[in-house]
XYZ file of C-alpha atoms in Angstrom:
309
model
C 0.000 0.000 0.000
C 1.041 3.571 -0.614
C 2.061 5.440 2.538
C 3.032 9.083 2.993
C 5.563 10.372 5.514
C 5.961 14.063 6.337
C 3.838 17.167 6.086
C 2.537 18.592 2.838
C 4.520 21.461 1.354
C 2.640 22.148 -1.856
C 2.888 25.442 -3.729
C -0.580 26.466 -4.913
C 0.584 27.804 -8.301
C 2.776 25.015 -9.572
C 2.576 21.452 -10.793
C 4.831 18.408 -10.864
C 4.555 17.518 -14.537
C 5.865 14.394 -16.230
C 5.832 11.952 -19.119
C 4.855 8.287 -18.861
C 5.416 5.521 -21.376
C 3.022 2.585 -20.964
C 2.473 0.001 -23.723
C 4.417 2.237 -26.150
C 2.052 5.161 -25.497
C 3.572 8.462 -24.321
C 1.302 10.520 -22.099
C 1.612 13.902 -20.350
C 0.703 13.551 -16.664
C 0.549 15.532 -13.450
C 1.749 14.098 -10.134
C -0.089 14.996 -6.928
C 2.567 15.925 -4.357
C 0.321 15.073 -1.440
C -0.829 11.606 -2.513
C 1.470 10.675 -5.401
C -1.550 10.008 -7.604
C -0.772 10.341 -11.320
C -3.419 12.000 -13.513
C -3.356 11.815 -17.307
C -3.827 14.935 -19.367
C -5.582 14.322 -22.650
C -2.309 14.662 -24.543
C -0.563 11.690 -26.133
C 2.858 12.481 -27.600
C 4.413 11.229 -30.807
C 7.681 9.331 -30.704
C 9.445 9.409 -34.051
C 11.573 6.300 -33.717
C 10.503 3.458 -31.438
C 10.660 3.436 -27.650
C 12.055 6.272 -25.542
C 15.704 5.587 -24.732
C 15.980 8.541 -22.372
C 14.640 12.007 -21.626
C 15.816 15.387 -20.403
C 13.844 18.470 -19.368
C 13.971 22.048 -18.132
C 11.327 24.637 -17.279
C 10.326 28.217 -18.030
C 8.727 29.301 -14.766
C 7.856 32.778 -16.081
C 5.528 31.429 -18.771
C 4.696 28.080 -17.167
C 6.288 25.862 -19.834
C 7.812 22.398 -19.465
C 10.436 21.625 -22.128
C 11.264 17.949 -22.602
C 13.376 16.128 -25.170
C 12.618 12.421 -25.696
C 15.519 10.439 -27.162
C 14.706 7.802 -29.764
C 15.587 4.168 -29.240
C 18.167 4.294 -32.039
C 19.574 7.615 -30.735
C 19.174 9.031 -34.231
C 16.699 11.792 -33.328
C 15.136 13.629 -30.428
C 11.547 14.803 -30.065
C 11.538 18.232 -28.419
C 8.278 19.414 -26.825
C 7.058 22.608 -25.197
C 4.151 21.717 -22.891
C 1.880 24.178 -21.110
C 1.947 23.330 -17.430
C -1.557 24.567 -16.628
C -3.293 22.353 -19.205
C -0.745 19.720 -20.222
C -1.249 20.746 -23.855
C 1.544 20.685 -26.438
C 2.503 24.194 -27.552
C 5.308 23.150 -29.930
C 6.915 19.945 -31.144
C 9.846 19.285 -33.458
C 11.954 16.330 -34.444
C 15.403 17.589 -33.601
C 18.891 16.607 -32.480
C 19.722 14.062 -29.792
C 19.850 16.435 -26.816
C 21.072 14.647 -23.708
C 20.590 17.757 -21.577
C 18.803 21.091 -22.019
C 18.588 24.311 -20.006
C 16.531 27.494 -20.146
C 17.864 31.050 -19.884
C 14.932 33.057 -18.537
C 16.665 36.438 -18.832
C 17.177 36.046 -22.595
C 14.333 33.619 -23.408
C 16.562 31.003 -25.007
C 17.178 27.275 -24.636
C 20.571 25.560 -24.653
C 21.196 21.905 -25.329
C 24.113 19.476 -25.434
C 23.615 17.065 -28.336
C 25.452 13.955 -29.450
C 26.321 13.619 -33.149
C 28.033 11.017 -35.322
C 31.309 12.203 -36.900
C 34.014 10.467 -38.934
C 36.093 9.484 -35.898
C 33.222 8.489 -33.614
C 30.793 10.687 -31.676
C 30.938 14.337 -30.688
C 29.128 16.451 -28.097
C 27.877 19.738 -29.557
C 26.404 22.676 -27.623
C 23.505 24.431 -29.374
C 21.418 27.542 -28.856
C 17.722 26.697 -29.382
C 14.975 29.189 -30.237
C 12.097 28.287 -27.868
C 9.455 29.625 -30.302
C 10.593 27.680 -33.394
C 13.063 25.102 -32.017
C 15.566 26.244 -34.659
C 19.144 25.459 -33.566
C 22.438 27.340 -33.886
C 25.756 25.691 -33.049
C 27.817 27.306 -30.289
C 30.802 24.935 -30.021
C 31.990 21.341 -30.261
C 33.711 19.247 -27.619
C 36.647 16.924 -28.435
C 35.639 13.753 -30.296
C 34.303 10.886 -28.164
C 33.669 13.013 -25.073
C 30.123 11.773 -24.647
C 27.237 13.455 -22.796
C 25.149 11.870 -20.052
C 21.376 11.701 -19.733
C 20.235 14.860 -17.904
C 23.853 15.580 -16.964
C 23.785 19.284 -17.837
C 22.586 22.572 -16.406
C 22.588 26.258 -17.379
C 24.010 28.772 -14.880
C 22.625 32.283 -15.349
C 25.306 33.906 -13.179
C 28.305 32.721 -15.217
C 26.274 32.426 -18.454
C 27.683 28.957 -18.940
C 26.273 25.540 -19.724
C 27.807 22.800 -17.594
C 27.756 19.216 -18.878
C 28.872 15.890 -17.497
C 30.895 14.170 -20.231
C 32.690 10.829 -20.282
C 35.783 9.797 -22.218
C 36.604 6.127 -21.792
C 36.707 5.437 -18.059
C 37.070 9.108 -17.140
C 34.210 11.457 -16.275
C 34.324 15.257 -16.426
C 32.164 18.303 -15.791
C 32.891 20.885 -18.479
C 31.555 24.437 -18.361
C 31.193 26.303 -21.664
C 30.426 30.000 -22.097
C 27.229 30.346 -24.141
C 28.500 33.710 -25.417
C 31.982 32.721 -26.635
C 31.841 28.925 -26.846
C 35.052 28.786 -24.789
C 35.572 26.206 -22.044
C 35.694 28.080 -18.735
C 35.763 25.086 -16.392
C 36.958 21.495 -16.776
C 37.214 19.191 -13.767
C 37.737 15.442 -13.501
C 35.288 13.545 -11.339
C 36.559 10.868 -8.990
C 34.855 8.283 -6.819
C 32.961 9.958 -4.007
C 32.656 13.225 -5.912
C 30.780 11.884 -8.900
C 27.455 13.402 -9.798
C 25.227 10.395 -9.572
C 22.179 12.190 -10.788
C 20.851 15.330 -12.383
C 22.461 18.681 -11.640
C 20.123 21.552 -10.783
C 20.901 25.223 -10.256
C 19.271 27.076 -7.354
C 19.144 30.713 -8.425
C 18.030 31.814 -4.949
C 21.290 30.749 -3.285
C 23.610 30.394 -6.315
C 24.241 26.683 -5.691
C 24.456 23.585 -7.869
C 22.626 20.670 -6.266
C 22.740 16.970 -7.038
C 22.197 13.539 -5.563
C 25.590 12.013 -4.771
C 27.042 9.130 -2.782
C 29.011 9.175 0.448
C 32.627 7.986 0.352
C 32.592 5.855 3.493
C 30.887 2.516 3.935
C 28.001 1.914 4.340
C 27.474 4.019 1.226
C 24.467 6.317 1.228
C 22.919 8.772 -1.187
C 22.584 12.364 -0.040
C 21.647 15.781 -1.395
C 24.880 17.614 -2.084
C 26.125 21.006 -3.180
C 28.524 20.625 -6.081
C 31.582 22.900 -6.232
C 33.082 23.147 -9.711
C 36.381 24.665 -8.627
C 37.567 21.535 -6.842
C 35.086 18.899 -8.049
C 33.793 18.309 -4.541
C 30.337 17.568 -3.217
C 29.403 18.858 0.239
C 26.390 17.218 1.907
C 23.528 19.619 2.477
C 22.115 17.402 5.202
C 21.744 13.854 6.445
C 21.856 10.796 4.185
C 18.637 9.780 2.472
C 18.776 6.065 1.782
C 21.447 3.384 1.874
C 23.171 2.349 -1.313
C 22.285 -1.235 -2.229
C 18.707 -0.869 -1.055
C 17.710 2.090 -3.227
C 19.050 3.996 -6.202
C 17.927 7.329 -7.719
C 16.227 7.458 -11.105
C 14.105 10.457 -12.213
C 14.310 13.873 -10.543
C 13.200 17.496 -10.671
C 13.666 20.633 -8.562
C 11.857 23.838 -7.663
C 13.688 26.862 -6.273
C 10.305 28.359 -5.355
C 9.100 25.243 -3.529
C 12.622 24.765 -2.113
C 12.298 21.064 -2.919
C 14.350 18.498 -4.856
C 12.109 15.702 -6.115
C 13.711 12.297 -6.605
C 12.347 8.869 -7.455
C 14.221 6.070 -5.666
C 13.910 2.434 -6.735
C 14.460 -0.397 -4.308
C 16.559 -3.244 -5.678
C 15.544 -5.349 -7.484
C 12.881 -2.770 -8.343
C 10.041 -4.046 -6.201
C 9.396 -0.713 -4.493
C 9.543 2.887 -5.728
C 9.601 5.860 -3.350
C 9.063 9.510 -4.301
C 11.242 11.590 -1.985
C 10.852 15.371 -1.675
C 14.001 16.876 -0.176
C 14.261 20.295 1.453
C 17.082 21.925 -0.513
C 17.993 24.219 2.390
C 18.364 21.490 5.035
C 18.920 18.367 2.905
C 16.312 16.513 4.946
C 13.423 14.615 3.370
C 10.377 16.868 3.642
C 7.987 14.253 2.359
C 8.253 10.600 1.280
C 5.610 8.730 -0.662
C 6.441 5.083 0.006
C 5.660 2.360 -2.509
C 4.786 4.995 -5.087
C 2.753 3.753 -8.023
C 4.592 5.372 -10.931
C 4.090 3.292 -14.073
C 6.439 4.165 -16.901
C 7.696 7.559 -15.678
C 10.442 8.668 -18.102
C 10.816 12.253 -16.862
C 9.287 14.782 -14.489
C 9.965 18.346 -13.359
C 8.278 21.058 -11.303
C 6.802 24.020 -13.202
C 5.409 27.245 -11.813
C 2.064 28.326 -13.269
C 1.863 32.126 -13.741
C -1.068 33.999 -12.262
C -3.860 34.840 -14.671
């Protein structure tokens, strides 16, 4: 049975929006933060090429828009959507590049995305500027060949006007920051065990922090909410550990600077139980846990503010 731990902390003008894939049907849904109940909007999405291999999203909280890119099974295309948070309706859709991570610049009303493209010597990560009204793309810069992006491993930082991406090259993993104005690399750090970003990076514009789910160094290993510092590739715990490694692992996530919550879905090995954990981003403590969450086919979710009428 579903059980809920913790008090409700629900913002009245926002929604936890997501995409489910059940029996090859993609559906826009809302997730009730109090009960965990998933409600379908009457909006079924098109997938150009087979099943969804992965997904990445970002939000425009000024206009109440959820941007999500669904990666095709063959990784040959991406389906980019702009979805109105208040109604779940599709505003725009385009078959586009394979964006492994996207970010929204609210001050300049522009999207950025790190795509993966086939080149003569292998694969290449390419940073693009994306027009949110037409989804037209303009190349900003290219990373070295075979430095490959990670699913949802990128974030836009408005303060430094840089897009940070987690890239892998062989057995090595890096976080590379690229200026969206010049295309120059402004930060490049190697990740090591204990400092690896185990899940999606989010930027909290209220406190100028990068937040992620990471793993403690000492045994027994535990996942915790951490503040990521690019200068020395370190992760500092925001608060107490969430769940032990081996029993649970993080999958989908979203964050709201307004709600002050980091939303994370944790699966229990071997996948028999799914918990939706809402973490206070100021204390690092779980604010609310929906145990044994019924979340069929969730491929992505994020929190979107709905503007006042």
